[in-house]
Amino acid sequence: MQEKLATAADMEVARKLGLNADEYAAICGHLGRQPNFTELSVYSVMWSEHCSYKNSILWLKKLPKEGPRVLAGAGEENAGLMDLGDGLAVCFKIESHNHPSAIEPYQGAATGVGGIHRDIFTMGARPIASLNSLRFGSLDKPRTRHLLRHVVRGIGNYGNAFGVPTVGGEIYFDPCYHTNPLVNAMSVGIVRHGQTVSAIAEGVGNPVFIVGSATGKDGIHGATFASADLTENSAESLPAVQVGDPFQEKLLLEATLEVIRTGAVVGMQDMGAAGIACSTSEMSAKGGVGIDLWLDKVPTRQADMLPFELLLSESQERMLLVAHKGQEQKVLDVFEKWDLPCVKIGVVTEGPNIRYYWHDELVGEIPAASLVLGGGAPRYEREMKEPAYMAQVRAFDAGSVQDATPDEVPAVIRHLLATPSIASKRWVTRQYDSTVGAANRTHNLPGDAALVNIQGTDKGLAMTTDCNSRYVMADPERGCALAVSEAARNIACSGGEPLGVTNCLNFGNPYNPEVYYQFAHAILGMKAACERYGLPVTGGNVSFYNQSSDDGPVYPTPTIGMVGYLPDMRTGSMSSHFPQAGLQVAVLGPLVDEVNCSEYLYSYRGVTYSPAPFLDMDVEARLQQVLPQLIRKGLIRSAHDVSDGGLAINLLESGFHLGVGVNIRRAGNGRLDSYLFGEAGGRVVVSYMPEQEAAIRAACGDLPFTVIGETGGDALVMDGRTLIPLAEARDLYNHAIGRYMDAQGS
């Protein structure tokens, strides 16, 4: 073992590695002695927020994770796994790569995509679709344009080369994300029952292999880097950003799925945050065993790497694999076929310790369970208090805001269409390949959720990412419930049955009591919505420390990733676009007289603080039941939920694809701006043949149903007055982001 450091020196090293005095004392307790530098480095990454969830796990445990279709729930494996019937299962997860993307946007985003796909195929599932959720500052700032340009290139280049289509996502722009952009990546895969593999080490004497790319110094202390605020000196941490190789990952995918089929694999885990240190400790702790690890045998691409660097490196496209003793050659043959390094670097032992060797010298020994979540990793519940600004939210008086006049409405519509958060994201999506490698056919017809047909079946999956962070800022509990509700509504509008939730919880510093209040109450809102809709939370990611001294914390952004199931894509899928003229148009759900937290109120009227929009979870649950029934029975021709920008934007978006206008009449007795631009939840616009109305009303039962007009013409018209021609609206909507990017450069 290495010579012990003096206590004072150890404490200073621990502090620099992000460990406090109590944590250092706990480490000494687990070891029965002072740690050496290698051991302390391992604890520092494994007990970082990024790996241990030490400030969030007590709240995460409140989320529902049981359900009749759940095969692998939250915390059990690398990703959630849910049954689709007929021997098929869907595997899905979303994670953040925020800090790396703020410092080096191209590689930060690219490696975020690579990492989330590895979580899926390490379990034996083949990724079939990728989604993302992105947040940036104001597009009139050069930094924002630079970040957007390079994040999008990173996502597109990695995903396109890897061969998995990018099928959906969302992008919002707000000044609060100027320093701290959010880059959340989601992967969805398909696997047959019995062909999955667990992230576990078992069987004393079984060999441990490292497979995939060689190890370098990129990403060292990346988990620690992700567990601190960004500062003006964060660029000095650039070596903590990994470098990705999508072509190597494609080989690793195929080799991984093939080696699982040999039956030689006991367990496997990808190397993401904290690298070898994380994979060995989590797999050992899960199996209740130890591992002897020979670090000098790890293939490297840089000379003279030290033991702690090998343990902490986050070099991409690597796996840790435990094989059955005596079946090593099967494993070696598969990886040789795919021209990938596969080297035995350890052996499973009785445990409970992981022992690290360097040229036969023992350089570290740690009880595996002491490192991991659910074991010895610390768990905290921080101080919280209601944010001071919420007094201004409660004080909002809608009566103090001028209603839109009929003459003013066209100007409001033009403003909203050109607002980057609402406008078409085609500047972004045209850089993604939505069909690459799509043996599982992607349905490109525009809809509220992305649709993918499962190869060899008529079954389909609907998938989406959703969160309006302004709603969560105004009311963390209701705002997060609204995010869950919108995701489920989008799945239902496309014909799917919502199955389960994965989340990416992006917040500021948890030591800030106001931030922790936002986090805790967002969890309560997610819990309430998921329980009401019968949706298990199958896993996800917490990303704290998204704040800076200049900008403060970002808006609380609990991104919801959701997957839904379509039993038969031939009859059960639905577009959001009006298919023809002569259809009736109706709103399912209540007409609510409010403009709370709407884009209209925020960016047109300049009101920063107002309550979160209306939410009735009973109405939302009813919509989730009714919409798939209407679609499967062929009663409606389109369905599109009312969200950002309100009814006016919904109707225009519904007409853009085929150039079908709509004539509506004002309904209800409320304000004109609330009718056209309010963003209250629980509303969906449907179109249908007039003769189907009685059947639709019967299916809706007590769900509010209001006929507002009919399709036809080439404009949005209300009460005989043209609000905007469709061609002009489409031009504003389609080119708003491109005009920023092309005219002002990066």
XYZ file of C-alpha atoms in Angstrom:
746
model
C 0.000 0.000 0.000
C 1.088 3.577 -0.524
C 2.463 5.511 2.419
C -0.252 7.246 4.432
C -0.538 10.995 4.247
C -0.742 13.153 7.317
C -4.275 13.835 8.447
C -4.083 17.548 7.706
C -2.705 16.877 4.251
C -5.347 14.215 3.627
C -8.091 16.606 4.685
C -6.856 19.261 2.285
C -6.720 16.749 -0.575
C -10.215 15.554 0.335
C -11.519 19.106 0.272
C -10.041 19.699 -3.164
C -11.695 16.485 -4.359
C -15.108 17.674 -3.153
C -15.357 15.690 0.097
C -16.279 17.340 3.382
C -14.899 16.582 6.853
C -17.762 14.260 7.817
C -17.376 12.329 4.578
C -13.647 11.992 5.099
C -14.289 10.657 8.591
C -16.816 8.176 7.192
C -14.243 6.968 4.650
C -11.763 6.373 7.460
C -14.486 4.416 9.261
C -15.181 2.199 6.244
C -11.478 1.477 5.759
C -10.444 1.359 9.414
C -7.579 3.686 8.519
C -6.769 6.786 6.519
C -7.182 6.417 2.751
C -4.320 6.845 0.333
C -4.674 9.155 -2.656
C -5.918 6.447 -5.045
C -8.613 5.345 -2.605
C -9.609 8.913 -1.816
C -9.926 9.644 -5.534
C -12.278 6.678 -5.960
C -14.430 7.803 -3.034
C -14.492 11.362 -4.357
C -16.074 10.347 -7.661
C -18.325 7.636 -6.276
C -19.613 9.955 -3.540
C -20.043 12.901 -5.893
C -23.612 13.991 -6.529
C -23.336 12.738 -10.098
C -22.760 9.125 -8.996
C -24.246 8.855 -5.498
C -27.339 11.107 -5.728
C -26.513 11.941 -2.127
C -28.674 15.077 -2.048
C -31.558 13.617 -4.029
C -32.010 9.908 -3.327
C -34.263 10.344 -0.284
C -36.706 12.297 -2.446
C -36.347 10.036 -5.480
C -37.479 7.107 -3.373
C -40.889 8.768 -3.092
C -41.580 8.234 -6.809
C -43.742 5.255 -7.855
C -41.755 2.527 -9.585
C -44.083 -0.480 -9.609
C -46.360 -1.473 -12.468
C -47.699 -4.583 -14.207
C -45.371 -4.122 -17.184
C -42.193 -3.296 -15.241
C -39.410 -5.840 -15.762
C -36.538 -3.711 -14.421
C -37.399 -0.718 -12.286
C -35.608 2.383 -11.091
C -32.167 1.673 -9.683
C -32.179 -2.018 -10.597
C -30.276 -1.827 -13.897
C -28.658 0.698 -16.234
C -32.080 1.579 -17.688
C -35.762 0.825 -17.219
C -37.295 -2.230 -18.885
C -41.011 -2.716 -19.591
C -42.967 -5.600 -21.107
C -44.631 -5.158 -24.516
C -46.098 -8.652 -24.758
C -45.241 -11.464 -27.154
C -41.789 -11.816 -25.627
C -40.736 -8.216 -26.375
C -39.628 -5.479 -23.992
C -38.742 -1.807 -24.334
C -35.662 -0.386 -22.615
C -35.357 3.387 -22.151
C -33.562 6.095 -20.205
C -32.686 9.800 -20.312
C -29.549 11.436 -18.903
C -27.859 14.839 -18.855
C -24.512 16.001 -20.202
C -24.881 19.645 -19.223
C -21.548 20.796 -17.818
C -19.422 19.145 -20.536
C -21.647 20.714 -23.194
C -21.241 24.162 -21.646
C -17.453 23.896 -21.892
C -17.012 21.880 -25.105
C -20.425 21.724 -26.797
C -19.622 19.377 -29.681
C -17.964 16.584 -27.705
C -20.128 17.214 -24.651
C -23.297 16.591 -26.647
C -21.832 13.770 -28.752
C -20.610 11.781 -25.768
C -23.936 12.335 -24.029
C -25.611 10.556 -26.938
C -23.022 7.772 -26.905
C -23.292 7.250 -23.164
C -27.069 6.905 -23.083
C -27.050 4.423 -25.965
C -24.486 2.294 -24.083
C -26.815 2.166 -21.095
C -29.376 0.572 -23.398
C -27.296 -1.932 -25.343
C -25.267 -3.020 -22.300
C -28.531 -4.538 -21.087
C -28.888 -6.455 -24.348
C -31.372 -4.120 -26.048
C -30.788 -2.727 -29.524
C -31.291 1.057 -29.580
C -33.949 1.983 -32.141
C -34.523 5.672 -31.433
C -32.902 8.713 -29.882
C -34.532 11.862 -28.490
C -33.210 14.951 -26.765
C -34.269 17.911 -24.658
C -32.188 21.070 -25.000
C -32.120 24.460 -23.254
C -30.117 27.507 -24.313
C -29.935 31.221 -23.562
C -31.247 33.978 -25.826
C -30.582 33.447 -29.532
C -29.540 37.056 -29.997
C -26.374 36.278 -27.999
C -23.275 34.995 -29.856
C -22.557 32.457 -27.099
C -26.006 30.911 -27.492
C -25.621 30.599 -31.243
C -22.202 29.018 -30.782
C -23.521 26.499 -28.248
C -26.595 25.651 -30.294
C -24.611 25.155 -33.488
C -22.058 22.824 -31.932
C -24.406 20.898 -29.638
C -26.648 20.118 -32.602
C -23.652 19.049 -34.681
C -22.438 16.822 -31.864
C -25.816 15.126 -31.480
C -26.361 14.795 -35.209
C -22.899 13.605 -36.172
C -22.698 11.006 -33.414
C -26.228 9.677 -33.849
C -26.096 9.645 -37.640
C -22.753 7.816 -37.694
C -23.784 5.389 -34.950
C -26.842 4.479 -36.971
C -29.725 5.227 -34.600
C -32.358 7.729 -35.801
C -33.047 10.892 -33.834
C -36.840 10.958 -33.866
C -37.928 13.665 -31.457
C -37.196 16.153 -28.734
C -37.706 19.735 -27.633
C -35.736 22.988 -27.443
C -36.377 26.067 -25.314
C -34.550 29.382 -25.119
C -34.392 31.614 -22.054
C -31.752 33.951 -20.568
C -31.501 31.779 -17.443
C -29.669 29.123 -19.517
C -27.052 31.527 -20.880
C -24.104 30.084 -18.920
C -25.627 26.695 -18.193
C -27.196 25.088 -21.271
C -29.005 21.819 -20.659
C -28.319 18.851 -22.932
C -30.466 15.828 -22.074
C -30.287 12.713 -24.267
C -32.742 9.795 -24.341
C -32.381 6.356 -25.896
C -35.059 3.736 -26.538
C -34.285 0.110 -27.371
C -35.989 -3.223 -27.981
C -34.996 -6.610 -26.550
C -36.531 -10.075 -26.342
C -37.235 -11.612 -22.962
C -34.371 -13.816 -21.842
C -31.783 -11.917 -23.883
C -31.013 -9.251 -21.297
C -27.932 -9.109 -19.112
C -27.564 -7.577 -15.669
C -24.924 -5.136 -14.407
C -23.634 -7.607 -11.831
C -20.454 -9.451 -10.849
C -20.973 -12.999 -9.595
C -19.102 -16.291 -9.324
C -15.802 -16.427 -7.488
C -13.015 -17.075 -9.961
C -14.907 -15.641 -12.937
C -12.732 -13.443 -15.173
C -13.271 -9.701 -15.561
C -12.636 -8.134 -18.975
C -12.388 -4.561 -20.207
C -13.640 -4.296 -23.784
C -13.812 -1.522 -26.355
C -11.630 1.529 -26.701
C -8.292 2.046 -24.995
C -8.203 4.206 -21.881
C -6.851 7.751 -21.945
C -6.786 10.750 -19.651
C -9.987 12.294 -21.006
C -12.813 12.587 -18.524
C -10.764 12.173 -15.342
C -12.833 13.564 -12.457
C -15.682 14.191 -14.895
C -18.198 13.124 -12.233
C -16.704 15.650 -9.819
C -16.736 18.302 -12.548
C -20.471 17.637 -13.058
C -21.081 18.089 -9.323
C -20.008 21.726 -9.011
C -21.213 25.116 -10.205
C -19.837 26.465 -13.452
C -17.496 29.407 -12.956
C -15.324 31.623 -15.132
C -12.524 29.105 -14.483
C -14.489 26.051 -15.589
C -12.767 26.049 -18.971
C -9.672 24.915 -17.083
C -11.538 21.626 -16.553
C -11.680 20.987 -20.291
C -9.727 17.694 -19.918
C -12.765 16.438 -17.975
C -14.771 16.402 -21.223
C -14.627 13.052 -22.990
C -14.027 12.469 -26.690
C -16.407 10.174 -28.546
C -16.029 7.822 -31.532
C -19.414 6.759 -32.954
C -17.860 4.251 -35.350
C -16.141 2.470 -32.463
C -19.419 2.511 -30.564
C -21.211 0.891 -33.507
C -18.708 -1.976 -33.408
C -19.117 -2.194 -29.635
C -22.907 -2.379 -30.010
C -22.787 -5.280 -32.444
C -20.101 -7.122 -30.469
C -22.008 -6.638 -27.208
C -25.265 -8.036 -28.559
C -23.410 -10.950 -30.130
C -21.413 -11.851 -27.021
C -24.603 -11.899 -24.938
C -26.018 -14.537 -27.298
C -23.048 -16.853 -26.596
C -24.252 -17.401 -23.031
C -20.739 -16.737 -21.754
C -21.598 -13.414 -20.061
C -22.378 -13.235 -16.344
C -22.791 -9.463 -16.180
C -21.823 -6.286 -17.975
C -21.866 -2.542 -17.430
C -20.803 0.397 -19.531
C -18.162 2.796 -18.294
C -19.693 6.218 -18.009
C -19.209 8.577 -15.091
C -16.247 7.506 -12.909
C -15.154 4.859 -15.407
C -13.598 1.631 -14.114
C -14.049 2.749 -10.499
C -17.808 2.986 -10.943
C -18.332 -0.179 -12.990
C -16.315 -2.395 -10.672
C -17.809 -1.050 -7.459
C -21.439 -1.127 -8.614
C -21.192 -4.598 -10.153
C -19.344 -5.967 -7.111
C -21.746 -4.443 -4.608
C -24.764 -5.735 -6.524
C -23.379 -9.277 -6.547
C -22.044 -9.177 -2.993
C -18.567 -10.105 -4.187
C -15.151 -8.522 -4.548
C -12.853 -8.034 -7.520
C -9.094 -8.132 -7.787
C -8.220 -5.609 -10.479
C -4.847 -5.437 -12.267
C -4.661 -1.868 -13.466
C -1.370 -2.306 -15.326
C -3.184 -4.632 -17.756
C -5.707 -1.957 -18.831
C -5.047 -1.022 -22.506
C -4.071 2.647 -22.682
C -3.616 5.194 -25.427
C -1.455 7.505 -23.333
C 1.834 6.632 -21.652
C 2.602 6.729 -17.943
C -0.981 6.807 -16.667
C -1.182 6.487 -12.882
C -3.511 4.056 -11.072
C -5.992 6.734 -10.029
C -6.121 8.043 -13.617
C -6.916 4.586 -14.963
C -9.663 4.139 -12.384
C -11.282 7.520 -12.943
C -10.867 7.973 -16.697
C -14.167 8.420 -18.528
C -12.832 7.477 -21.952
C -15.762 6.546 -24.130
C -16.890 3.307 -25.815
C -15.767 0.929 -23.035
C -17.460 -1.868 -21.085
C -16.657 -4.008 -18.064
C -17.661 -7.629 -18.633
C -17.704 -10.600 -16.241
C -17.619 -13.970 -18.028
C -18.159 -17.552 -16.916
C -14.850 -19.186 -16.055
C -13.896 -21.617 -18.798
C -15.819 -19.680 -21.461
C -13.272 -16.915 -21.910
C -12.488 -17.919 -25.477
C -16.081 -17.348 -26.595
C -15.803 -13.778 -25.368
C -12.382 -13.213 -26.885
C -13.481 -14.614 -30.258
C -16.456 -12.259 -30.538
C -14.436 -9.138 -29.819
C -11.617 -10.262 -32.082
C -14.193 -10.667 -34.873
C -15.247 -7.049 -34.383
C -11.633 -5.867 -34.093
C -12.115 -4.559 -30.563
C -9.677 -4.882 -27.657
C -10.796 -7.381 -25.012
C -8.376 -7.849 -22.114
C -8.701 -9.729 -18.862
C -7.947 -7.220 -16.114
C -9.348 -8.933 -13.037
C -11.085 -11.783 -11.293
C -14.142 -12.074 -9.055
C -13.243 -12.839 -5.416
C -15.056 -13.734 -2.212
C -15.240 -10.089 -1.311
C -16.374 -7.776 0.062
C -13.399 -5.710 -1.091
C -12.194 -4.448 -4.419
C -8.412 -4.643 -4.519
C -6.464 -2.503 -6.985
C -3.047 -3.793 -8.073
C -0.305 -2.023 -10.002
C 2.447 -4.369 -11.207
C 1.663 -6.786 -8.348
C 1.696 -3.981 -5.773
C -1.555 -3.445 -3.854
C -2.313 0.259 -4.313
C -5.830 0.340 -2.906
C -8.450 -1.786 -1.164
C -12.027 -0.637 -0.618
C -15.240 -2.414 0.463
C -17.387 -2.236 -2.690
C -20.614 -1.582 -0.804
C -19.112 1.466 0.910
C -18.840 3.234 -2.447
C -22.311 2.904 -3.895
C -25.804 4.269 -3.704
C -27.773 2.059 -1.312
C -24.575 1.113 0.487
C -22.117 3.418 2.211
C -22.605 6.460 0.012
C -23.902 9.401 2.090
C -27.523 10.527 1.903
C -28.639 14.033 2.789
C -31.849 16.014 2.970
C -30.934 19.662 2.610
C -32.545 22.760 4.048
C -35.323 24.201 1.942
C -37.432 27.331 1.890
C -39.981 28.751 -0.509
C -38.310 30.998 -3.093
C -38.879 34.684 -2.410
C -40.136 35.347 -5.953
C -43.180 33.111 -5.346
C -44.780 35.978 -3.419
C -44.808 37.863 -6.743
C -46.320 34.823 -8.456
C -49.177 34.756 -5.956
C -49.677 38.512 -6.271
C -50.355 38.307 -10.014
C -53.656 39.891 -11.023
C -54.855 38.984 -14.510
C -57.124 42.014 -14.395
C -54.067 44.241 -14.486
C -53.106 42.838 -17.900
C -54.766 44.346 -20.941
C -56.781 41.837 -22.966
C -55.804 41.510 -26.615
C -58.065 43.449 -28.925
C -59.217 41.921 -32.239
C -56.950 44.392 -34.054
C -53.983 43.344 -31.921
C -54.392 39.575 -32.342
C -52.524 39.306 -35.703
C -49.483 41.030 -34.196
C -49.509 38.669 -31.217
C -49.688 35.666 -33.537
C -46.755 36.914 -35.604
C -44.745 37.532 -32.446
C -45.401 34.035 -31.118
C -44.665 32.294 -34.415
C -41.242 33.947 -34.523
C -40.435 33.203 -30.856
C -37.634 30.589 -30.924
C -39.148 28.432 -28.193
C -42.355 28.076 -30.227
C -41.077 28.304 -33.806
C -40.268 25.244 -35.900
C -37.039 23.499 -34.934
C -36.381 22.468 -38.550
C -33.007 24.282 -38.527
C -32.044 21.734 -35.875
C -33.910 18.619 -36.980
C -32.731 18.746 -40.585
C -29.250 17.982 -39.196
C -30.518 14.758 -37.624
C -31.158 11.593 -39.614
C -34.567 10.303 -38.534
C -34.400 7.104 -40.582
C -30.755 5.942 -40.392
C -30.517 2.276 -39.450
C -34.272 2.203 -39.068
C -35.068 -1.459 -39.594
C -37.682 -0.515 -37.023
C -39.543 1.905 -39.276
C -39.784 5.532 -38.173
C -43.077 7.223 -39.019
C -42.214 10.718 -40.183
C -45.787 11.997 -40.389
C -45.863 14.952 -37.981
C -47.413 14.176 -34.638
C -47.266 15.103 -30.975
C -45.021 12.112 -30.204
C -42.488 10.273 -32.342
C -43.730 6.919 -33.659
C -41.581 3.876 -34.389
C -42.828 0.545 -35.715
C -41.173 -2.494 -34.087
C -39.514 -4.622 -36.732
C -41.353 -7.809 -37.654
C -44.565 -6.807 -35.868
C -47.487 -4.421 -36.174
C -46.672 -3.039 -32.727
C -45.420 0.481 -32.291
C -43.875 2.800 -29.752
C -44.681 6.460 -29.162
C -42.039 8.546 -27.392
C -41.585 12.121 -26.259
C -39.618 14.488 -24.018
C -41.463 17.351 -22.317
C -41.057 20.104 -19.746
C -42.041 23.754 -19.693
C -39.600 25.052 -17.094
C -41.385 28.380 -16.736
C -44.363 26.484 -15.326
C -42.074 24.685 -12.854
C -40.456 27.973 -11.865
C -43.861 29.437 -11.070
C -45.077 26.392 -9.138
C -42.625 23.472 -8.855
C -45.268 20.951 -7.830
C -47.948 21.799 -10.370
C -45.388 22.639 -13.039
C -43.788 19.204 -12.856
C -47.215 17.534 -12.835
C -47.977 19.547 -15.984
C -44.813 18.181 -17.605
C -45.886 14.598 -16.899
C -49.387 15.422 -18.112
C -48.210 16.951 -21.384
C -45.970 13.987 -22.115
C -48.842 11.573 -21.534
C -51.167 13.776 -23.609
C -48.666 13.777 -26.489
C -48.435 9.981 -26.353
C -52.232 9.686 -26.346
C -52.626 12.177 -29.229
C -50.406 9.919 -31.329
C -52.462 6.852 -30.440
C -50.323 5.388 -27.678
C -50.990 4.060 -24.218
C -48.504 5.786 -21.860
C -46.283 3.101 -20.309
C -43.690 4.695 -18.070
C -41.502 7.668 -17.244
C -37.787 8.332 -17.217
C -36.680 11.711 -15.912
C -33.752 14.104 -16.115
C -33.932 16.484 -13.170
C -31.972 19.665 -13.928
C -31.673 22.119 -11.024
C -29.273 24.585 -9.453
C -27.119 24.071 -6.368
C -28.866 21.832 -3.787
C -27.177 23.717 -0.946
C -29.319 26.714 -1.926
C -32.516 26.256 0.149
C -34.693 27.816 -2.552
C -33.299 25.454 -5.189
C -33.839 22.473 -2.909
C -37.434 23.582 -2.367
C -37.926 23.600 -6.135
C -36.438 20.127 -6.414
C -38.428 18.579 -3.580
C -41.737 20.033 -4.696
C -41.114 19.044 -8.308
C -40.701 15.463 -7.069
C -44.028 15.741 -5.250
C -45.705 16.945 -8.447
C -44.189 14.132 -10.480
C -45.261 11.613 -7.854
C -48.847 12.869 -7.840
C -49.167 12.845 -11.630
C -47.510 9.458 -12.122
C -49.666 7.887 -9.442
C -52.839 9.380 -10.932
C -52.004 8.103 -14.421
C -50.630 4.747 -13.274
C -47.137 5.442 -14.643
C -44.034 3.941 -13.030
C -40.807 5.947 -12.991
C -38.224 3.503 -14.336
C -35.107 5.604 -13.756
C -33.312 8.685 -14.949
C -30.741 11.195 -13.846
C -30.310 14.098 -11.410
C -28.222 17.068 -12.566
C -27.636 19.620 -9.833
C -25.261 22.611 -9.875
C -26.664 24.127 -13.065
C -25.956 27.684 -12.004
C -23.293 30.342 -12.077
C -22.377 33.424 -10.095
C -23.439 35.686 -12.969
C -26.758 34.090 -13.987
C -27.781 32.268 -10.815
C -29.598 28.935 -11.047
C -31.392 27.851 -14.194
C -35.144 27.484 -14.095
C -35.996 24.172 -12.437
C -36.224 21.779 -15.400
C -37.459 18.273 -14.567
C -37.493 16.873 -18.106
C -39.919 14.007 -18.592
C -39.094 11.255 -21.060
C -42.038 8.970 -21.756
C -42.682 5.898 -23.868
C -46.103 4.667 -24.986
C -47.355 1.493 -26.625
C -49.470 1.044 -29.771
C -50.834 -2.499 -30.215
C -51.317 -1.992 -33.969
C -49.636 0.809 -35.898
C -51.835 0.193 -38.960
C -54.993 1.416 -37.244
C -53.789 3.021 -34.050
C -51.493 5.912 -35.014
C -52.496 9.532 -35.546
C -51.094 12.716 -37.080
C -51.395 16.186 -35.600
C -52.174 17.749 -38.996
C -55.469 18.533 -40.675
C -55.695 16.114 -43.642
C -58.322 17.998 -45.702
C -60.916 20.741 -45.850
C -64.487 20.172 -44.716
C -63.695 18.663 -41.311
C -65.217 19.773 -38.042
C -62.765 21.072 -35.444
C -63.387 20.675 -31.713
C -61.583 21.094 -28.414
C -61.618 18.137 -26.035
C -61.184 19.375 -22.494
C -62.268 22.516 -20.648
C -62.119 26.067 -21.994
C -60.281 27.850 -19.192
C -60.267 31.634 -18.895
C -56.620 32.284 -17.969
C -53.327 33.316 -19.524
C -51.128 32.227 -16.619
C -47.466 31.599 -17.427
C -48.148 31.614 -21.162
C -45.560 32.622 -23.735
C -47.950 35.430 -24.691
C -47.999 36.785 -21.137
C -44.241 36.373 -20.656
C -42.720 37.561 -23.917
C -45.474 39.758 -25.411
C -46.908 41.391 -22.281
C -43.627 41.272 -20.339
C -45.055 39.624 -17.210
C -42.295 37.571 -15.556
C -44.225 36.158 -12.603
C -47.623 34.503 -12.850
C -49.084 31.216 -11.585
C -48.612 27.940 -13.431
C -51.425 27.090 -15.855
C -54.603 25.222 -14.976
C -54.297 21.480 -14.363
C -57.033 18.918 -13.734
C -55.467 15.462 -13.566
C -58.869 13.785 -13.793
C -59.389 15.462 -17.181
C -55.883 14.481 -18.261
C -56.480 10.871 -17.273
C -59.766 10.855 -19.211
C -58.006 12.228 -22.311
C -55.453 9.432 -22.089
C -58.304 6.917 -22.145
C -60.491 8.553 -24.778
C -57.997 9.587 -27.452
C -56.594 6.120 -28.288
C -60.166 4.804 -28.476
C -61.213 7.537 -30.903
C -58.130 6.873 -33.022
C -58.497 3.080 -33.152
C -62.168 3.372 -34.060
C -61.331 5.763 -36.908
C -63.544 8.520 -35.500
C -61.041 11.406 -35.716
C -58.661 12.534 -38.464
C -56.117 14.500 -36.399
C -55.238 15.246 -32.775
C -52.921 17.941 -31.433
C -52.568 19.047 -27.823
C -52.842 22.710 -26.857
C -49.566 23.791 -25.274
C -47.000 26.542 -25.940
C -48.627 29.486 -27.675
C -52.167 28.313 -27.001
C -55.028 27.526 -29.373
C -53.970 29.921 -32.142
C -50.547 28.292 -32.533
C -52.111 24.831 -32.271
C -54.467 25.513 -35.182
C -51.740 26.973 -37.366
C -49.378 24.061 -36.660
C -52.199 21.681 -37.549
C -52.578 23.333 -40.941
C -48.945 23.788 -41.987
C -48.132 20.296 -43.274
C -50.773 20.106 -45.988
C -51.685 23.786 -46.271
C -55.166 23.424 -44.767
C -56.593 26.553 -43.143
C -59.275 26.731 -40.496
C -62.279 28.925 -39.741
C -63.167 29.193 -36.073
C -65.591 31.101 -33.934
C -64.935 32.495 -30.521
C -66.255 30.168 -27.826
C -66.962 30.841 -24.174
C -67.350 34.127 -22.340
C -63.768 34.721 -21.260
C -60.983 36.980 -22.432
C -59.959 36.908 -26.063
C -56.283 36.428 -25.202
C -57.037 33.476 -22.934
C -59.094 31.816 -25.681
C -56.401 32.182 -28.326
C -53.148 32.193 -26.344
C -53.819 30.623 -22.937
C -51.868 27.443 -22.148
C -54.150 25.714 -19.650
C -53.588 21.943 -19.521
C -55.939 19.137 -20.461
C -56.977 20.319 -23.953
C -56.634 18.650 -27.338
C -57.848 19.875 -30.734
C -59.316 17.135 -32.942
C -60.703 17.161 -36.475
C -63.340 14.744 -37.746
C -65.961 14.107 -40.409
C -69.250 15.765 -39.420
C -71.152 12.464 -39.432
C -68.873 11.097 -36.674
C -69.763 13.737 -34.093
C -72.434 11.722 -32.262
C -70.099 8.745 -31.846
C -67.288 11.003 -30.650
C -69.518 12.695 -28.079
C -70.667 9.303 -26.832
C -67.050 8.136 -26.438
C -66.094 11.344 -24.614
C -68.851 10.963 -22.044
C -68.350 13.661 -19.405
C -65.174 14.984 -21.039
C -65.882 18.556 -22.212
C -66.346 18.754 -25.998
C -66.623 22.117 -27.779
C -67.002 22.497 -31.553
C -65.122 25.636 -32.587
C -65.086 25.588 -36.396
C -64.164 23.721 -39.561
C -61.140 23.239 -41.807
C -60.834 24.993 -45.156
C -59.279 27.943 -46.924
C -55.701 29.122 -46.680
C -55.695 31.185 -43.477
C -56.568 31.215 -39.803
C -59.929 32.964 -39.676
C -62.014 33.789 -36.616
C -65.577 35.060 -36.819
C -65.056 35.933 -40.485
C -61.892 37.925 -39.875
C -58.552 36.722 -41.262
C -56.000 36.633 -38.465
C -53.062 35.504 -40.611
C -52.615 33.823 -44.002
C -51.231 30.300 -43.683
C -48.334 30.970 -46.061
C -47.120 33.955 -44.058
C -47.519 32.087 -40.782
C -45.602 29.093 -42.097
C -42.734 31.287 -43.304
C -42.397 32.989 -39.914
C -42.635 29.673 -38.078
C -40.282 27.656 -40.289
C -37.467 30.178 -40.587
C -37.334 32.019 -37.254
C -34.379 30.083 -35.817
C -32.598 29.826 -39.155
C -32.780 33.594 -39.596
C -31.014 34.093 -36.281
C -28.360 31.514 -37.098
C -27.794 32.345 -40.755
C -27.907 36.124 -40.486
C -25.775 36.480 -37.372
C -23.528 33.431 -37.643
C -22.089 31.603 -34.693
